[in-house]
Amino acid sequence: TPANDLANGGGIFPLTKNYNNTRSSVRDHIVEVHTANPNALVFQLQTLATKVLTCCETSGKVKAYGVQGAVNQYLPGSPKFKTKYSSTQKLTSFFANNEIIVAGGAYETPHLLMLSGIGDPVQLKANNINTVANLPGVGQNLMDRIELSVVWTTNQSYVLENGCIFGYTEATDPCLKAWDTDGHTNLYSSGPAIYAHSYQSNTSLPYRDMWSMGGPGSFTGYRPGWGAQLTGTHNAWTDTILKAHTDSRGWVKLNGPHPQDTLNINKNLGQTPGFDNDVEVVVNEVKRTRGIMANTTSMNEWVVEEFWPGKDVATDDQLTQFVYQNGWGHHACCTSKMGVSTDPTAVINNNFQVYGVDNLRVVDNSVWANIPGMFVTTPIYIMAEKASDTIMAFAATQGWKPTYAPTAGP
């Protein structure tokens, strides 16, 4: 409701946990469904989807009928990736009785569509891919947040982290053993943030656009080694700032026609009209956060110094430069956006169907036209529930019956 959207305030950080004080996730649900119905939900693991198979019917319509994949092949970002597979790699085709649903996310959904000839004809031609559907919006409209942390070192380590190494075995981590034997009630049933505050950066906005959350540990952003830094530093406090409803618009483009070619991903930060204002808002939040720490004795009495950005990053110009160099986002979305048929940048309609290709849908966070709210998990749940209702209703009109195993071929 509008009242909720404009409710400024703070509280204990919300967590997604089950009845057993264990963090729950979509993965848990999928595993439970598979366990209960092993023939109804089948996983083809360790397989890289390389192409949506399509054909042109006598009516002239393009129809999707399967997916091609490379078994035991991985994306370049995977630790299992060795080198691109050669032309001698055997590809496996998986045939659909009814529809194909793509859910690869903001980067890999447009990637797969473009590899399948669905996208901007100019870009496809440049990569020697024949155009199946002229949809120039594929890979465009990439959106994300701006996030930044302020980190202070403290003069003592946190008591609640005593003995905790955030390890993987009870033999080496006494906190993990305690968590497992004492009803999942210690630190490991919590998250890295303890408190969060959400508000409008400008009261004229019709929504809250700022999120600030604090907790023990040292977190300077998602970079190699961030997990070890966060869990291995017990004498630090981090406040992480998130700017929602940002103005950036970037793209995902091909660097080549091979499914294992790296992508050209550019969030285009700083190149759109409102982005400078977004950065200014983040700078102001850094100053506000610093002010809270400086003026709250119950907090600052434990502080040794600000570690990140650090006292030498003091002026607005210095902070602005720091945001540009060190800001990050981890809610990338909106690269296969939903829209009306007259919108030249729309990729799918309101039934999640890809324009110009029958029997093909996209259901993931790439379908949004604009990045929603503060976080993306709940909007994904809602969108997926809507898609499920839509697909089930359509299936009923077609008289489709469930089948319990995919059909594979060479």
mmCIF file of N, CA, C and O in Angstrom, residues 222-306:
data_model
loop_
_atom_site.group_PDB
_atom_site.id
_atom_site.type_symbol
_atom_site.label_atom_id
_atom_site.label_comp_id
_atom_site.label_asym_id
_atom_site.label_seq_id
_atom_site.Cartn_x
_atom_site.Cartn_y
_atom_site.Cartn_z
ATOM 1 N N TYR A 222 31.259 -7.333 -2.785
ATOM 2 C CA TYR A 222 31.421 -8.679 -3.334
ATOM 3 C C TYR A 222 32.617 -8.707 -4.280
ATOM 4 O O TYR A 222 32.531 -8.306 -5.430
ATOM 5 N N ARG A 223 33.723 -9.156 -3.738
ATOM 6 C CA ARG A 223 34.969 -9.277 -4.484
ATOM 7 C C ARG A 223 35.620 -10.585 -4.057
ATOM 8 O O ARG A 223 35.236 -11.159 -3.023
ATOM 9 N N PRO A 224 36.572 -11.095 -4.817
ATOM 10 C CA PRO A 224 37.211 -12.363 -4.420
ATOM 11 C C PRO A 224 37.705 -12.328 -2.979
ATOM 12 O O PRO A 224 38.396 -11.390 -2.574
ATOM 13 N N GLY A 225 37.305 -13.324 -2.193
ATOM 14 C CA GLY A 225 37.721 -13.412 -0.806
ATOM 15 C C GLY A 225 36.819 -12.690 0.170
ATOM 16 O O GLY A 225 37.125 -12.618 1.369
ATOM 17 N N TRP A 226 35.668 -12.175 -0.313
ATOM 18 C CA TRP A 226 34.815 -11.387 0.585
ATOM 19 C C TRP A 226 34.279 -12.222 1.751
ATOM 20 O O TRP A 226 34.135 -11.710 2.874
ATOM 21 N N GLY A 227 33.994 -13.499 1.518
ATOM 22 C CA GLY A 227 33.446 -14.333 2.583
ATOM 23 C C GLY A 227 34.430 -14.531 3.717
ATOM 24 O O GLY A 227 34.083 -14.424 4.900
ATOM 25 N N ALA A 228 35.686 -14.802 3.373
ATOM 26 C CA ALA A 228 36.719 -14.984 4.391
ATOM 27 C C ALA A 228 36.963 -13.688 5.146
ATOM 28 O O ALA A 228 37.205 -13.687 6.365
ATOM 29 N N GLN A 229 36.897 -12.558 4.437
ATOM 30 C CA GLN A 229 37.090 -11.266 5.089
ATOM 31 C C GLN A 229 35.967 -11.002 6.089
ATOM 32 O O GLN A 229 36.208 -10.571 7.225
ATOM 33 N N LEU A 230 34.735 -11.281 5.690
ATOM 34 C CA LEU A 230 33.580 -11.014 6.553
ATOM 35 C C LEU A 230 33.592 -11.904 7.786
ATOM 36 O O LEU A 230 33.447 -11.432 8.916
ATOM 37 N N THR A 231 33.745 -13.202 7.579
ATOM 38 C CA THR A 231 33.641 -14.148 8.689
ATOM 39 C C THR A 231 34.928 -14.258 9.495
ATOM 40 O O THR A 231 34.908 -14.707 10.646
ATOM 41 N N GLY A 232 36.043 -13.834 8.930
ATOM 42 C CA GLY A 232 37.321 -13.962 9.622
ATOM 43 C C GLY A 232 37.724 -12.737 10.416
ATOM 44 O O GLY A 232 38.727 -12.748 11.124
ATOM 45 N N THR A 233 36.939 -11.659 10.301
ATOM 46 C CA THR A 233 37.254 -10.426 11.024
ATOM 47 C C THR A 233 36.226 -10.233 12.128
ATOM 48 O O THR A 233 35.060 -9.924 11.850
ATOM 49 N N HIS A 234 36.626 -10.433 13.375
ATOM 50 C CA HIS A 234 35.686 -10.388 14.495
ATOM 51 C C HIS A 234 35.759 -9.075 15.262
ATOM 52 O O HIS A 234 35.082 -8.921 16.280
ATOM 53 N N ASN A 235 36.562 -8.142 14.810
ATOM 54 C CA ASN A 235 36.678 -6.844 15.486
ATOM 55 C C ASN A 235 36.389 -5.718 14.498
ATOM 56 O O ASN A 235 37.176 -4.788 14.312
ATOM 57 N N ALA A 236 35.240 -5.807 13.853
ATOM 58 C CA ALA A 236 34.827 -4.761 12.905
ATOM 59 C C ALA A 236 33.305 -4.665 12.888
ATOM 60 O O ALA A 236 32.596 -5.616 13.246
ATOM 61 N N TRP A 237 32.833 -3.516 12.474
ATOM 62 C CA TRP A 237 31.388 -3.283 12.308
ATOM 63 C C TRP A 237 31.177 -2.690 10.929
ATOM 64 O O TRP A 237 31.898 -1.776 10.515
ATOM 65 N N THR A 238 30.205 -3.219 10.205
ATOM 66 C CA THR A 238 29.925 -2.762 8.836
ATOM 67 C C THR A 238 28.514 -2.223 8.732
ATOM 68 O O THR A 238 27.566 -2.834 9.237
ATOM 69 N N ASP A 239 28.385 -1.077 8.090
ATOM 70 C CA ASP A 239 27.069 -0.563 7.701
ATOM 71 C C ASP A 239 27.023 -0.557 6.177
ATOM 72 O O ASP A 239 27.838 0.114 5.533
ATOM 73 N N THR A 240 26.111 -1.319 5.620
ATOM 74 C CA THR A 240 25.994 -1.411 4.159
ATOM 75 C C THR A 240 24.815 -0.578 3.679
ATOM 76 O O THR A 240 23.698 -0.707 4.189
ATOM 77 N N ILE A 241 25.090 0.254 2.696
ATOM 78 C CA ILE A 241 24.104 1.187 2.145
ATOM 79 C C ILE A 241 23.628 0.677 0.786
ATOM 80 O O ILE A 241 24.440 0.257 -0.041
ATOM 81 N N LEU A 242 22.333 0.723 0.570
ATOM 82 C CA LEU A 242 21.757 0.304 -0.713
ATOM 83 C C LEU A 242 20.858 1.412 -1.239
ATOM 84 O O LEU A 242 19.963 1.876 -0.533
ATOM 85 N N LYS A 243 21.102 1.822 -2.475
ATOM 86 C CA LYS A 243 20.251 2.816 -3.150
ATOM 87 C C LYS A 243 19.337 2.086 -4.116
ATOM 88 O O LYS A 243 19.792 1.487 -5.104
ATOM 89 N N ALA A 244 18.058 2.091 -3.807
ATOM 90 C CA ALA A 244 17.075 1.433 -4.671
ATOM 91 C C ALA A 244 16.572 2.400 -5.738
ATOM 92 O O ALA A 244 16.843 3.596 -5.693
ATOM 93 N N HIS A 245 15.825 1.859 -6.705
ATOM 94 C CA HIS A 245 15.212 2.671 -7.775
ATOM 95 C C HIS A 245 16.254 3.542 -8.475
ATOM 96 O O HIS A 245 16.087 4.765 -8.632
ATOM 97 N N THR A 246 17.349 2.919 -8.879
ATOM 98 C CA THR A 246 18.418 3.653 -9.557
ATOM 99 C C THR A 246 18.058 3.932 -11.015
ATOM 100 O O THR A 246 17.132 3.345 -11.572
ATOM 101 N N ASP A 247 18.847 4.812 -11.619
ATOM 102 C CA ASP A 247 18.503 5.300 -12.958
ATOM 103 C C ASP A 247 19.352 4.672 -14.063
ATOM 104 O O ASP A 247 19.152 4.966 -15.237
ATOM 105 N N SER A 248 20.298 3.812 -13.727
ATOM 106 C CA SER A 248 21.203 3.284 -14.750
ATOM 107 C C SER A 248 20.493 2.319 -15.691
ATOM 108 O O SER A 248 19.576 1.595 -15.309
ATOM 109 N N ARG A 249 20.926 2.296 -16.943
ATOM 110 C CA ARG A 249 20.436 1.344 -17.946
ATOM 111 C C ARG A 249 21.639 0.860 -18.751
ATOM 112 O O ARG A 249 22.293 1.650 -19.421
ATOM 113 N N GLY A 250 21.923 -0.418 -18.657
ATOM 114 C CA GLY A 250 23.064 -0.961 -19.377
ATOM 115 C C GLY A 250 22.663 -2.039 -20.348
ATOM 116 O O GLY A 250 21.547 -2.047 -20.867
ATOM 117 N N TRP A 251 23.575 -3.001 -20.588
ATOM 118 C CA TRP A 251 23.282 -4.013 -21.601
ATOM 119 C C TRP A 251 24.076 -5.293 -21.371
ATOM 120 O O TRP A 251 25.085 -5.312 -20.665
ATOM 121 N N VAL A 252 23.598 -6.348 -21.980
ATOM 122 C CA VAL A 252 24.305 -7.623 -22.092
ATOM 123 C C VAL A 252 24.405 -7.923 -23.578
ATOM 124 O O VAL A 252 23.385 -8.041 -24.261
ATOM 125 N N LYS A 253 25.632 -8.037 -24.096
ATOM 126 C CA LYS A 253 25.839 -8.286 -25.519
ATOM 127 C C LYS A 253 26.770 -9.474 -25.716
ATOM 128 O O LYS A 253 27.496 -9.871 -24.815
ATOM 129 N N LEU A 254 26.734 -10.012 -26.903
ATOM 130 C CA LEU A 254 27.613 -11.129 -27.246
ATOM 131 C C LEU A 254 29.023 -10.635 -27.547
ATOM 132 O O LEU A 254 29.201 -9.570 -28.136
ATOM 133 N N ASN A 255 29.995 -11.454 -27.168
ATOM 134 C CA ASN A 255 31.375 -11.249 -27.619
ATOM 135 C C ASN A 255 31.762 -12.264 -28.678
ATOM 136 O O ASN A 255 32.882 -12.241 -29.181
ATOM 137 N N GLY A 256 30.846 -13.155 -28.983
ATOM 138 C CA GLY A 256 31.104 -14.193 -29.966
ATOM 139 C C GLY A 256 29.964 -15.184 -29.989
ATOM 140 O O GLY A 256 29.100 -15.190 -29.110
ATOM 141 N N PRO A 257 29.922 -16.059 -30.988
ATOM 142 C CA PRO A 257 28.809 -16.992 -31.163
ATOM 143 C C PRO A 257 28.929 -18.271 -30.341
ATOM 144 O O PRO A 257 27.984 -19.057 -30.294
ATOM 145 N N HIS A 258 30.080 -18.487 -29.709
ATOM 146 C CA HIS A 258 30.262 -19.720 -28.938
ATOM 147 C C HIS A 258 29.588 -19.576 -27.575
ATOM 148 O O HIS A 258 29.716 -18.528 -26.923
ATOM 149 N N PRO A 259 28.853 -20.598 -27.104
ATOM 150 C CA PRO A 259 28.164 -20.501 -25.814
ATOM 151 C C PRO A 259 29.094 -20.229 -24.636
ATOM 152 O O PRO A 259 28.636 -19.774 -23.584
ATOM 153 N N GLN A 260 30.381 -20.505 -24.790
ATOM 154 C CA GLN A 260 31.330 -20.259 -23.702
ATOM 155 C C GLN A 260 32.177 -19.012 -23.924
ATOM 156 O O GLN A 260 33.129 -18.771 -23.173
ATOM 157 N N ASP A 261 31.837 -18.220 -24.912
ATOM 158 C CA ASP A 261 32.457 -16.903 -25.039
ATOM 159 C C ASP A 261 31.964 -16.027 -23.888
ATOM 160 O O ASP A 261 30.787 -16.076 -23.521
ATOM 161 N N THR A 262 32.856 -15.230 -23.315
ATOM 162 C CA THR A 262 32.425 -14.320 -22.260
ATOM 163 C C THR A 262 31.474 -13.276 -22.845
ATOM 164 O O THR A 262 31.529 -12.960 -24.040
ATOM 165 N N LEU A 263 30.628 -12.735 -21.997
ATOM 166 C CA LEU A 263 29.664 -11.732 -22.426
ATOM 167 C C LEU A 263 30.218 -10.321 -22.263
ATOM 168 O O LEU A 263 31.089 -10.074 -21.429
ATOM 169 N N ASN A 264 29.682 -9.406 -23.043
ATOM 170 C CA ASN A 264 29.948 -7.979 -22.877
ATOM 171 C C ASN A 264 28.847 -7.433 -21.964
ATOM 172 O O ASN A 264 27.739 -7.160 -22.406
ATOM 173 N N ILE A 265 29.161 -7.324 -20.670
ATOM 174 C CA ILE A 265 28.183 -6.856 -19.682
ATOM 175 C C ILE A 265 28.604 -5.467 -19.220
ATOM 176 O O ILE A 265 29.702 -5.276 -18.694
ATOM 177 N N ASN A 266 27.741 -4.503 -19.423
ATOM 178 C CA ASN A 266 28.044 -3.125 -19.050
ATOM 179 C C ASN A 266 26.813 -2.528 -18.378
ATOM 180 O O ASN A 266 25.779 -2.354 -19.013
ATOM 181 N N LYS A 267 26.931 -2.231 -17.096
ATOM 182 C CA LYS A 267 25.807 -1.612 -16.378
ATOM 183 C C LYS A 267 25.641 -0.145 -16.730
ATOM 184 O O LYS A 267 24.654 0.483 -16.337
ATOM 185 N N ASN A 268 26.616 0.391 -17.446
ATOM 186 C CA ASN A 268 26.515 1.766 -17.951
ATOM 187 C C ASN A 268 26.356 2.787 -16.830
ATOM 188 O O ASN A 268 25.683 3.802 -16.985
ATOM 189 N N LEU A 269 26.969 2.504 -15.693
ATOM 190 C CA LEU A 269 26.842 3.392 -14.552
ATOM 191 C C LEU A 269 27.443 4.756 -14.865
ATOM 192 O O LEU A 269 28.518 4.867 -15.426
ATOM 193 N N GLY A 270 26.738 5.774 -14.490
ATOM 194 C CA GLY A 270 27.225 7.126 -14.699
ATOM 195 C C GLY A 270 26.912 7.702 -16.056
ATOM 196 O O GLY A 270 27.282 8.846 -16.332
ATOM 197 N N GLN A 271 26.244 6.955 -16.913
ATOM 198 C CA GLN A 271 25.993 7.412 -18.278
ATOM 199 C C GLN A 271 24.537 7.765 -18.537
ATOM 200 O O GLN A 271 24.177 8.109 -19.655
ATOM 201 N N THR A 272 23.689 7.665 -17.510
ATOM 202 C CA THR A 272 22.285 8.009 -17.672
ATOM 203 C C THR A 272 21.977 9.269 -16.878
ATOM 204 O O THR A 272 22.667 9.593 -15.898
ATOM 205 N N PRO A 273 20.933 10.015 -17.272
ATOM 206 C CA PRO A 273 20.707 11.359 -16.724
ATOM 207 C C PRO A 273 20.602 11.427 -15.202
ATOM 208 O O PRO A 273 21.099 12.372 -14.587
ATOM 209 N N GLY A 274 19.953 10.438 -14.582
ATOM 210 C CA GLY A 274 19.725 10.538 -13.147
ATOM 211 C C GLY A 274 20.775 9.875 -12.286
ATOM 212 O O GLY A 274 20.658 9.893 -11.048
ATOM 213 N N PHE A 275 21.812 9.296 -12.890
ATOM 214 C CA PHE A 275 22.747 8.510 -12.086
ATOM 215 C C PHE A 275 23.583 9.378 -11.156
ATOM 216 O O PHE A 275 23.898 8.970 -10.036
ATOM 217 N N ASP A 276 23.964 10.560 -11.598
ATOM 218 C CA ASP A 276 24.737 11.438 -10.720
ATOM 219 C C ASP A 276 23.953 11.744 -9.442
ATOM 220 O O ASP A 276 24.533 11.838 -8.355
ATOM 221 N N ASN A 277 22.651 11.890 -9.579
ATOM 222 C CA ASN A 277 21.823 12.117 -8.396
ATOM 223 C C ASN A 277 21.827 10.888 -7.499
ATOM 224 O O ASN A 277 21.857 11.009 -6.261
ATOM 225 N N ASP A 278 21.807 9.689 -8.096
ATOM 226 C CA ASP A 278 21.875 8.463 -7.305
ATOM 227 C C ASP A 278 23.166 8.416 -6.489
ATOM 228 O O ASP A 278 23.164 8.054 -5.308
ATOM 229 N N VAL A 279 24.275 8.783 -7.112
ATOM 230 C CA VAL A 279 25.563 8.785 -6.416
ATOM 231 C C VAL A 279 25.561 9.821 -5.302
ATOM 232 O O VAL A 279 26.058 9.568 -4.192
ATOM 233 N N GLU A 280 24.989 10.980 -5.577
ATOM 234 C CA GLU A 280 24.916 12.024 -4.550
ATOM 235 C C GLU A 280 24.137 11.540 -3.332
ATOM 236 O O GLU A 280 24.511 11.818 -2.183
ATOM 237 N N VAL A 281 23.063 10.780 -3.578
ATOM 238 C CA VAL A 281 22.263 10.231 -2.475
ATOM 239 C C VAL A 281 23.108 9.269 -1.635
ATOM 240 O O VAL A 281 23.050 9.284 -0.405
ATOM 241 N N VAL A 282 23.904 8.435 -2.301
ATOM 242 C CA VAL A 282 24.767 7.492 -1.583
ATOM 243 C C VAL A 282 25.819 8.242 -0.772
ATOM 244 O O VAL A 282 26.101 7.897 0.386
ATOM 245 N N VAL A 283 26.396 9.279 -1.342
ATOM 246 C CA VAL A 283 27.380 10.101 -0.624
ATOM 247 C C VAL A 283 26.760 10.692 0.635
ATOM 248 O O VAL A 283 27.353 10.679 1.730
ATOM 249 N N ASN A 284 25.547 11.209 0.511
ATOM 250 C CA ASN A 284 24.863 11.786 1.671
ATOM 251 C C ASN A 284 24.594 10.729 2.734
ATOM 252 O O ASN A 284 24.653 11.018 3.940
ATOM 253 N N GLU A 285 24.296 9.500 2.308
ATOM 254 C CA GLU A 285 24.046 8.427 3.263
ATOM 255 C C GLU A 285 25.331 8.031 3.990
ATOM 256 O O GLU A 285 25.302 7.718 5.190
ATOM 257 N N VAL A 286 26.462 8.057 3.286
ATOM 258 C CA VAL A 286 27.741 7.785 3.948
ATOM 259 C C VAL A 286 27.982 8.826 5.047
ATOM 260 O O VAL A 286 28.374 8.494 6.171
ATOM 261 N N LYS A 287 27.725 10.086 4.721
ATOM 262 C CA LYS A 287 27.928 11.150 5.718
ATOM 263 C C LYS A 287 26.950 10.998 6.885
ATOM 264 O O LYS A 287 27.328 11.217 8.047
ATOM 265 N N ARG A 288 25.733 10.608 6.596
ATOM 266 C CA ARG A 288 24.743 10.403 7.663
ATOM 267 C C ARG A 288 25.169 9.247 8.568
ATOM 268 O O ARG A 288 25.077 9.330 9.800
ATOM 269 N N THR A 289 25.648 8.160 7.951
ATOM 270 C CA THR A 289 26.091 6.996 8.713
ATOM 271 C C THR A 289 27.279 7.344 9.600
ATOM 272 O O THR A 289 27.346 6.937 10.763
ATOM 273 N N ARG A 290 28.204 8.087 9.046
ATOM 274 C CA ARG A 290 29.353 8.540 9.842
ATOM 275 C C ARG A 290 28.891 9.393 11.021
ATOM 276 O O ARG A 290 29.417 9.278 12.145
ATOM 277 N N GLY A 291 27.905 10.244 10.780
ATOM 278 C CA GLY A 291 27.398 11.111 11.840
ATOM 279 C C GLY A 291 26.749 10.323 12.964
ATOM 280 O O GLY A 291 26.925 10.648 14.146
ATOM 281 N N ILE A 292 26.001 9.276 12.599
ATOM 282 C CA ILE A 292 25.376 8.437 13.624
ATOM 283 C C ILE A 292 26.434 7.776 14.490
ATOM 284 O O ILE A 292 26.334 7.754 15.725
ATOM 285 N N MET A 293 27.468 7.243 13.868
ATOM 286 C CA MET A 293 28.530 6.592 14.635
ATOM 287 C C MET A 293 29.253 7.606 15.531
ATOM 288 O O MET A 293 29.534 7.334 16.708
ATOM 289 N N ALA A 294 29.529 8.781 14.983
ATOM 290 C CA ALA A 294 30.279 9.794 15.749
ATOM 291 C C ALA A 294 29.482 10.320 16.931
ATOM 292 O O ALA A 294 30.066 10.706 17.959
ATOM 293 N N ASN A 295 28.159 10.326 16.830
ATOM 294 C CA ASN A 295 27.326 10.949 17.849
ATOM 295 C C ASN A 295 26.598 9.943 18.740
ATOM 296 O O ASN A 295 25.755 10.339 19.552
ATOM 297 N N THR A 296 26.925 8.676 18.622
ATOM 298 C CA THR A 296 26.274 7.644 19.443
ATOM 299 C C THR A 296 27.329 6.994 20.320
ATOM 300 O O THR A 296 28.096 6.135 19.873
ATOM 301 N N THR A 297 27.361 7.424 21.566
ATOM 302 C CA THR A 297 28.417 6.968 22.478
ATOM 303 C C THR A 297 28.410 5.460 22.657
ATOM 304 O O THR A 297 29.476 4.818 22.716
ATOM 305 N N SER A 298 27.218 4.870 22.720
ATOM 306 C CA SER A 298 27.133 3.425 22.943
ATOM 307 C C SER A 298 27.718 2.635 21.784
ATOM 308 O O SER A 298 27.996 1.438 21.929
ATOM 309 N N MET A 299 27.938 3.289 20.662
ATOM 310 C CA MET A 299 28.578 2.634 19.527
ATOM 311 C C MET A 299 30.030 3.076 19.388
ATOM 312 O O MET A 299 30.927 2.251 19.249
ATOM 313 N N ASN A 300 30.273 4.371 19.417
ATOM 314 C CA ASN A 300 31.625 4.855 19.100
ATOM 315 C C ASN A 300 32.642 4.559 20.183
ATOM 316 O O ASN A 300 33.851 4.648 19.950
ATOM 317 N N GLU A 301 32.188 4.234 21.409
ATOM 318 C CA GLU A 301 33.157 3.897 22.446
ATOM 319 C C GLU A 301 33.908 2.603 22.130
ATOM 320 O O GLU A 301 34.960 2.324 22.721
ATOM 321 N N TRP A 302 33.375 1.825 21.194
ATOM 322 C CA TRP A 302 34.016 0.569 20.810
ATOM 323 C C TRP A 302 34.860 0.715 19.540
ATOM 324 O O TRP A 302 35.525 -0.230 19.118
ATOM 325 N N VAL A 303 34.816 1.892 18.919
ATOM 326 C CA VAL A 303 35.452 2.072 17.614
ATOM 327 C C VAL A 303 36.900 2.529 17.753
ATOM 328 O O VAL A 303 37.216 3.429 18.554
ATOM 329 N N VAL A 304 37.776 1.926 16.952
ATOM 330 C CA VAL A 304 39.165 2.372 16.857
ATOM 331 C C VAL A 304 39.302 3.398 15.745
ATOM 332 O O VAL A 304 39.785 4.516 15.948
ATOM 333 N N GLU A 305 38.840 3.030 14.542
ATOM 334 C CA GLU A 305 38.903 3.953 13.414
ATOM 335 C C GLU A 305 38.002 3.442 12.293
ATOM 336 O O GLU A 305 37.603 2.276 12.274
ATOM 337 N N GLU A 306 37.697 4.355 11.381
ATOM 338 C CA GLU A 306 36.977 3.954 10.168
ATOM 339 C C GLU A 306 37.997 3.368 9.192
ATOM 340 O O GLU A 306 38.960 4.030 8.818
#
